[in-house]
Every structure is written in C-alpha cells, then in structure tokens.
mmCIF file of C-alpha atoms in Angstrom:
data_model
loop_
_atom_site.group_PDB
_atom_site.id
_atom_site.type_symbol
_atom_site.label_atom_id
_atom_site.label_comp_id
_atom_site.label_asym_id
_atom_site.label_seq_id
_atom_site.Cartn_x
_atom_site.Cartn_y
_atom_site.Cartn_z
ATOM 1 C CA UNK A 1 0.000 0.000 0.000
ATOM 2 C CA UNK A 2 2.854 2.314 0.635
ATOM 3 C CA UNK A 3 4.997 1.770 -2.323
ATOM 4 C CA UNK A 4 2.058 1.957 -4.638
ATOM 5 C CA UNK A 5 0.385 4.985 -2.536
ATOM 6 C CA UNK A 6 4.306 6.893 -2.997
ATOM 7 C CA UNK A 7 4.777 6.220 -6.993
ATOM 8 C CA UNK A 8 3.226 8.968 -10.063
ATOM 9 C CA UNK A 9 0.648 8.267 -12.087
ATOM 10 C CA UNK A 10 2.429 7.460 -14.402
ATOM 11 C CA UNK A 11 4.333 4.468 -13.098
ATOM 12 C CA UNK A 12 0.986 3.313 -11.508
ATOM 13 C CA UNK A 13 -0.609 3.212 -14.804
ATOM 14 C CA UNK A 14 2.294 0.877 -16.132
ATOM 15 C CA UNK A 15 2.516 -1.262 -13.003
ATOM 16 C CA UNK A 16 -1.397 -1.841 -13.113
ATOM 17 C CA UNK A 17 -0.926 -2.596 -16.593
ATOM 18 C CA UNK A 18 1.798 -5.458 -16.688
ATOM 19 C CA UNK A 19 -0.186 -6.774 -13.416
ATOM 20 C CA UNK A 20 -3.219 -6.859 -16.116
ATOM 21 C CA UNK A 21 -1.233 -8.416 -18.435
ATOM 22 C CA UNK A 22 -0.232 -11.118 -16.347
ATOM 23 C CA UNK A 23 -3.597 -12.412 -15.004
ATOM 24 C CA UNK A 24 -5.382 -11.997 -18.392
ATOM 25 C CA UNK A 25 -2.502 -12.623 -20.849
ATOM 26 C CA UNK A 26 -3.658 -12.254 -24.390
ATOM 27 C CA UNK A 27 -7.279 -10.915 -23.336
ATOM 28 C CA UNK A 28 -5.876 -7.731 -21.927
ATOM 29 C CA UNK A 29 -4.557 -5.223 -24.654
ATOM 30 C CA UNK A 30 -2.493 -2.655 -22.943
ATOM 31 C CA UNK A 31 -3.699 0.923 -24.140
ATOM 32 C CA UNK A 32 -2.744 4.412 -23.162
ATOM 33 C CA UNK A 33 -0.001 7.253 -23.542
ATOM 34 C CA UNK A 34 -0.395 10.613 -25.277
ATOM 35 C CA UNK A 35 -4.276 10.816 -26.622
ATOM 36 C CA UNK A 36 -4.877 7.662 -26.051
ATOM 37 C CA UNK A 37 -8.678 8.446 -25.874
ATOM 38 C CA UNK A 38 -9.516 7.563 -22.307
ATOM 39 C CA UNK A 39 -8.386 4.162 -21.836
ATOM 40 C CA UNK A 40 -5.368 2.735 -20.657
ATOM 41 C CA UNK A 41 -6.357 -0.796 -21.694
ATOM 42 C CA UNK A 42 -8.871 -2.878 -23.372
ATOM 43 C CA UNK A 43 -10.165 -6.650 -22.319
ATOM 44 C CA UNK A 44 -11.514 -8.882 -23.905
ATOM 45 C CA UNK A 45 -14.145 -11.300 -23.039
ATOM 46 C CA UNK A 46 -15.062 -10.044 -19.789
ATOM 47 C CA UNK A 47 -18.449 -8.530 -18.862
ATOM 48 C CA UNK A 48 -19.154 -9.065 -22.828
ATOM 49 C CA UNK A 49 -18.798 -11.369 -25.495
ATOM 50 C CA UNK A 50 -15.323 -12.665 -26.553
ATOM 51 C CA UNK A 51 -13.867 -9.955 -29.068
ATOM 52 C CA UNK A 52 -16.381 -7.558 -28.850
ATOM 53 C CA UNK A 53 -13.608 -5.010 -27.627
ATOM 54 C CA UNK A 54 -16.172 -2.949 -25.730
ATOM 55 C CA UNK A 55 -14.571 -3.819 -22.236
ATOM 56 C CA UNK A 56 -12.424 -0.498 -21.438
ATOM 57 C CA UNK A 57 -9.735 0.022 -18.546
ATOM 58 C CA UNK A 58 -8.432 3.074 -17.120
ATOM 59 C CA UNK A 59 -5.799 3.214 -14.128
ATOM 60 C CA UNK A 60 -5.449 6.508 -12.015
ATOM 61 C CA UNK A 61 -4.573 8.169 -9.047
ATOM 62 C CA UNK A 62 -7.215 10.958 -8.992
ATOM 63 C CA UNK A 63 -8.537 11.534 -5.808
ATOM 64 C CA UNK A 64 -12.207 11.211 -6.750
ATOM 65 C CA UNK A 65 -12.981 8.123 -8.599
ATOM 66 C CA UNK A 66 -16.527 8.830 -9.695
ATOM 67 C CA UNK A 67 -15.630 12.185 -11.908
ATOM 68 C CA UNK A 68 -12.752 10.388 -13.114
ATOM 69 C CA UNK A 69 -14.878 7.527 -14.307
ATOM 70 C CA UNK A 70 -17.742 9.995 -15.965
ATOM 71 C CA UNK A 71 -15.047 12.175 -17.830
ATOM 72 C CA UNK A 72 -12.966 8.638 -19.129
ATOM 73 C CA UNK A 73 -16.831 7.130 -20.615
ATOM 74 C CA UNK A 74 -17.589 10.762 -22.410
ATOM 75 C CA UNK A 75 -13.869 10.851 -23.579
ATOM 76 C CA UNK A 76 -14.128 7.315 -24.710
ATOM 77 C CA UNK A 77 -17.325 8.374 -26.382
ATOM 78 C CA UNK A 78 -16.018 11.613 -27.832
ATOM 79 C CA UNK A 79 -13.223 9.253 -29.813
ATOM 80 C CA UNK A 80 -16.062 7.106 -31.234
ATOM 81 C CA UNK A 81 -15.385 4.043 -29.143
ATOM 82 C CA UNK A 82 -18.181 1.517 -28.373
ATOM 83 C CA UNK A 83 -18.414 1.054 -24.607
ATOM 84 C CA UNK A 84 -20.360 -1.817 -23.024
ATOM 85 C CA UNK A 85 -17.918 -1.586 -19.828
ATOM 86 C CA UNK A 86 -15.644 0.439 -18.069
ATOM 87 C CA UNK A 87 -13.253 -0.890 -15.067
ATOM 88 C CA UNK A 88 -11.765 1.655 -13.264
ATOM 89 C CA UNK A 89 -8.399 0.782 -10.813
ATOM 90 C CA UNK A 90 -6.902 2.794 -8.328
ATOM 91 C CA UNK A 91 -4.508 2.762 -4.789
ATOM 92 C CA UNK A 92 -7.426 4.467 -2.800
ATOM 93 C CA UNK A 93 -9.500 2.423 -0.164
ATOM 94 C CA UNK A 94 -12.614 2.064 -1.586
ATOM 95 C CA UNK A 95 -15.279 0.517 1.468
ATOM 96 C CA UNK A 96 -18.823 1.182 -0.302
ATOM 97 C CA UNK A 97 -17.258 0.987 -3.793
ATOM 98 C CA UNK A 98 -20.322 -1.294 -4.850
ATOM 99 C CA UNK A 99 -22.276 1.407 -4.244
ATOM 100 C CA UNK A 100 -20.253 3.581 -6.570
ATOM 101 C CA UNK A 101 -20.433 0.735 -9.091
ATOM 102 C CA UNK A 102 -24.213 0.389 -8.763
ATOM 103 C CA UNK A 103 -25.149 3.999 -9.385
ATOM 104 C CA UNK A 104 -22.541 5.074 -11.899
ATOM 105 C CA UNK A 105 -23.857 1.976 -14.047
ATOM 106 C CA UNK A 106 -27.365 3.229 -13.902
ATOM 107 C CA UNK A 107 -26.208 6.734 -14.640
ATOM 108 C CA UNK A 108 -23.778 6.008 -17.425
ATOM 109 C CA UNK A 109 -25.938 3.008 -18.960
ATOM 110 C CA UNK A 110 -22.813 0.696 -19.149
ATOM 111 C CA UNK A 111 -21.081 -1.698 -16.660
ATOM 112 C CA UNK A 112 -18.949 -0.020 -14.194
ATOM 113 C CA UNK A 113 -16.585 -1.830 -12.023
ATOM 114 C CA UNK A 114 -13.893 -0.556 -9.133
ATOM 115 C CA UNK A 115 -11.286 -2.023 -8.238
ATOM 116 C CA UNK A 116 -9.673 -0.318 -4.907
ATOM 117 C CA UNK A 117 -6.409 -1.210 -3.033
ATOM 118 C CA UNK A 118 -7.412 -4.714 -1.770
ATOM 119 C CA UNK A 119 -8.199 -5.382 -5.330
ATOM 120 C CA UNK A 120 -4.813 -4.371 -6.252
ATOM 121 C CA UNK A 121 -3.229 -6.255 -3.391
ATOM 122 C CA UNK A 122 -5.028 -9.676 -5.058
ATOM 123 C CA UNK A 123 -3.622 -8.661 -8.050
ATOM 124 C CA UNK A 124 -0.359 -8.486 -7.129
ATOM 125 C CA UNK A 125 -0.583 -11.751 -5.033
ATOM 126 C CA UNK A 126 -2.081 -13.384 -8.318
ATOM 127 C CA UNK A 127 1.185 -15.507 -8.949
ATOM 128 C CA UNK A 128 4.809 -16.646 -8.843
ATOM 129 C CA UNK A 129 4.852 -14.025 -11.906
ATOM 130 C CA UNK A 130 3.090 -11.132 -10.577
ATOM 131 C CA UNK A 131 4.439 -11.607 -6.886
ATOM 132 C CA UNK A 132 8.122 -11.284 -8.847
ATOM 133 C CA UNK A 133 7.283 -8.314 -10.855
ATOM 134 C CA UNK A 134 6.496 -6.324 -8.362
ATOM 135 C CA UNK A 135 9.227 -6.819 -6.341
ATOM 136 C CA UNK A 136 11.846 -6.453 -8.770
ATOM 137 C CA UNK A 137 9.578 -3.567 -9.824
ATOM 138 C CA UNK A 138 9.997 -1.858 -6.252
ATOM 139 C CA UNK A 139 13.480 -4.015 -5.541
ATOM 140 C CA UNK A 140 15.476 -0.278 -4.533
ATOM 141 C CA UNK A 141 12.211 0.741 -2.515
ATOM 142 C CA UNK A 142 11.452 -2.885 -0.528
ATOM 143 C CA UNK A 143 15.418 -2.582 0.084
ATOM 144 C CA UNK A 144 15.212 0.356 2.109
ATOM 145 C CA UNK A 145 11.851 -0.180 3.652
ATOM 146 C CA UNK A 146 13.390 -3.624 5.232
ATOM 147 C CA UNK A 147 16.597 -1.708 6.193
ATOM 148 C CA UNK A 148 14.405 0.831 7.953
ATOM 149 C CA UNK A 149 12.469 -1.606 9.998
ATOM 150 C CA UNK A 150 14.997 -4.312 10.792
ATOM 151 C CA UNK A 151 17.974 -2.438 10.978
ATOM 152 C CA UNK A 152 19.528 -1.057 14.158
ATOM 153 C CA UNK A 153 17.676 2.543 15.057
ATOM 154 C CA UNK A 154 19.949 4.926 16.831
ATOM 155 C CA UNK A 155 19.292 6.577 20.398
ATOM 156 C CA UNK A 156 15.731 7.832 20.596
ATOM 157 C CA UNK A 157 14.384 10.679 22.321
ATOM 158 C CA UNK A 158 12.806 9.861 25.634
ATOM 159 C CA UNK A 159 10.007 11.137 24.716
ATOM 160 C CA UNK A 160 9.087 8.904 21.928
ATOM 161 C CA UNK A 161 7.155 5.761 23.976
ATOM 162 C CA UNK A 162 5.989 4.013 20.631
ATOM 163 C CA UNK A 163 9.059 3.567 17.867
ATOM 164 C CA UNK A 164 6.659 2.859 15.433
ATOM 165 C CA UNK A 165 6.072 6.738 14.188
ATOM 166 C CA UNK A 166 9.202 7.477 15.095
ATOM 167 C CA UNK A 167 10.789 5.213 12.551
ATOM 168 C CA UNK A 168 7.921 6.366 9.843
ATOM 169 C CA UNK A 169 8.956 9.342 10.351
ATOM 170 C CA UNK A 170 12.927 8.821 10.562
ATOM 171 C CA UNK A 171 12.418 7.218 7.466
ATOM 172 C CA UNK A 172 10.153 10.013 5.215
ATOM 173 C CA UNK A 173 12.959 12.356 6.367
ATOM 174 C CA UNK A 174 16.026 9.997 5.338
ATOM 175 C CA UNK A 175 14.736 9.849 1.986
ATOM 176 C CA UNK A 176 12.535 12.834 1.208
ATOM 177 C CA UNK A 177 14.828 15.793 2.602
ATOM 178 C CA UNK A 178 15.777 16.171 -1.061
ATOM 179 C CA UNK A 179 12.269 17.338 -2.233
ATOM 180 C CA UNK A 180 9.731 19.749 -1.557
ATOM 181 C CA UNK A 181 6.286 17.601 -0.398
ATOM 182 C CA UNK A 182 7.604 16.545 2.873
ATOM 183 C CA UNK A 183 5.406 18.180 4.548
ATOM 184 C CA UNK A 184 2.421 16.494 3.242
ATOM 185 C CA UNK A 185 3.104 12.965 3.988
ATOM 186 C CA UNK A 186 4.254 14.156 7.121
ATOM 187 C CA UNK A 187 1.582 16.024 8.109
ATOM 188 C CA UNK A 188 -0.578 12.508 7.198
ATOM 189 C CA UNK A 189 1.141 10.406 9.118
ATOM 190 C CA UNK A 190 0.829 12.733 12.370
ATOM 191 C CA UNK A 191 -3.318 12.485 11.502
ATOM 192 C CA UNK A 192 -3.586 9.209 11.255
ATOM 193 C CA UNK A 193 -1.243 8.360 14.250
ATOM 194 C CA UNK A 194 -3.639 10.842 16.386
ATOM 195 C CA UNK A 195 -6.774 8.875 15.227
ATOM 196 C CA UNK A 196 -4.977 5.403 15.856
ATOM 197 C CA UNK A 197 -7.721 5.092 18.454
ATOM 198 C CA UNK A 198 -10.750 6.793 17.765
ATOM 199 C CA UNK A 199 -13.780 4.904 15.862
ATOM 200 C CA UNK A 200 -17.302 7.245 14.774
ATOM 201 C CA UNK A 201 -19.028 3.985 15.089
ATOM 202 C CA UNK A 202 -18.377 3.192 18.423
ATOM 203 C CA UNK A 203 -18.809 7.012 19.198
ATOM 204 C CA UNK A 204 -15.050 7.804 20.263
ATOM 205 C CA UNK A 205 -13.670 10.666 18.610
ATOM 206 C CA UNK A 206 -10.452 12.880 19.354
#
C-alpha cells in the first residue's frame, strides 16, 4: 500500500498494466499514452462477449474516482469508441465501492466496475509471476523499507514511547529531505497516528 500509494501516475498506470497483463494474458490489450482516448487498456471477453472489444480500462490516481470515471466514458465516447464496460483501478481504499459501481452503471448506462487497493493487493498476489514483478519492480524501494524496519535505530528521544512513528517518520525524512512535499506525507502520518484510536461507530472521537 505504501509503495504503490508513494509512486506517479504514471508508473501506476504501467505497473497496473503489466499486473493486467499477467492475469489476463492475451485478453488484456495494454492501451494508453499521449491521446490515447480515455483508456489505458482494453479486455476482452469479460463482462461481454469474446472480441467484442467494448470492455475499457483506465488506471489513475485521482482523488475522486466517480468524476474520473464519468469524464474517461464521455472521452471514450467523444473518440467514437463503443463502450459496453468500463473498469476503473486505483490505490485508494474504496469501502462502499459497490455502491459507486451500482449507481454510476445506472447513470452512465454501461457496466462499471472498481477495483480499490485490496483489489490491487489480489492482483499483485495473483502468482509466482506477478508476486516477482512487483518486487523487482519496487526491488530499490522494498530494500530500504526492510533496512528501515529491521535495521539497528539509533538513540531515541525519551520522549518517543511508541518507535513505530518514530521510525515512519525517521524514514520520510532519510529519503525525502531532497524534495519539496515533505510536509504532506508528514503532516498525514501525524493524523492518522492521532486517530490510531478513535472509531465514529463506536462514538469515540479525538
């Protein structure tokens, strides 16, 4: 969830896709780049009849899945491409995705799927071949993460009586000191540390 939470959209779009590639094989056609017309992929066979090449992917990191997913069917319509279903993936936690699904399906006329991060977990799990992808993929990246968490942590403040955040943050600043959104994930990790104990359901808030 980290590595593929840190990565551009870019590289997300070609990681989803090989990951696509390597559960469906010949039924997924990898799409995408400059004007590609809305979709990053194309599959065939599923939610549709074999090689009617109406099954559309698109792979994103937009923050609001259900805009992203009306202006990617309009696009796809705009190019003059036949749509009987659209499958949208992203790194976001999606809980009442199925609700998404349901109502942008009525609303846009076609089949709309979602898959969220679990999905994308499965689909890295898929295999031997999709297990090894990603980690030669993210080979630099698991590298450090293991170094961070196994490796011998120097003197810690007093103050700090749970290493956990400590070596998040130890880590964030190791490696991000270079650029200029440190802040931000910083910032997040603080939040959710502080909230490590409420839950609105059980009616205990901060």
């Amino acid at each position: 969830a980290y590595l593929l939470g840190d990565i551009d959209g870019h590289r997300f779009e070609s990681v989803v896709q090989r990951l696509l590639y390597i559960r469906h094989r010949v039924q997924f056609d990898p799409l995408g780049g400059y004007k590609d017309g809305g979709a990053d992929g194309e599959l065939m066979g599923v939610y549709g009849d074999p090689g009617d090449g109406r099954h559309y992917v698109q792979i994103s990191k937009e923050g609001k899945p259900e805009k992203k997913i009306t202006r990617t069917y309009r696009r796809l319509l705009e190019v003059k491409r036949e749509v009987s279903a659209l499958t949208y993936w992203t790194h976001l936690r999606l809980p009442t995705r199925d609700i998404t699904e349901d109502s942008l399906s009525r609303e846009l006329g076609i089949t709309v799927r979602i898959r969220d991060l679990l999905s994308l977990m499965r689909l890295v799990n898929e295999n031997v071949s999709s297990i090894e992808f990603f980690k030669t993929q993210f080979a630099n990246e698991i590298r450090e993460l293991v170094a961070a968490e196994g490796g011998p942590s120097e003197a810690r403040s007093i103050f700090v009586s749970d290493p956990t955040v400590y070596a998040y943050l130890k880590f964030e600043v190791a490696e991000r000191t270079d650029r200029t959104n440190l802040v931000l994930p910083v910032v997040d990790a603080m939040l959710y540390w502080a909230l490590r104990d409420t839950d609105p359901d059980a009616g205990r808030f901060l």
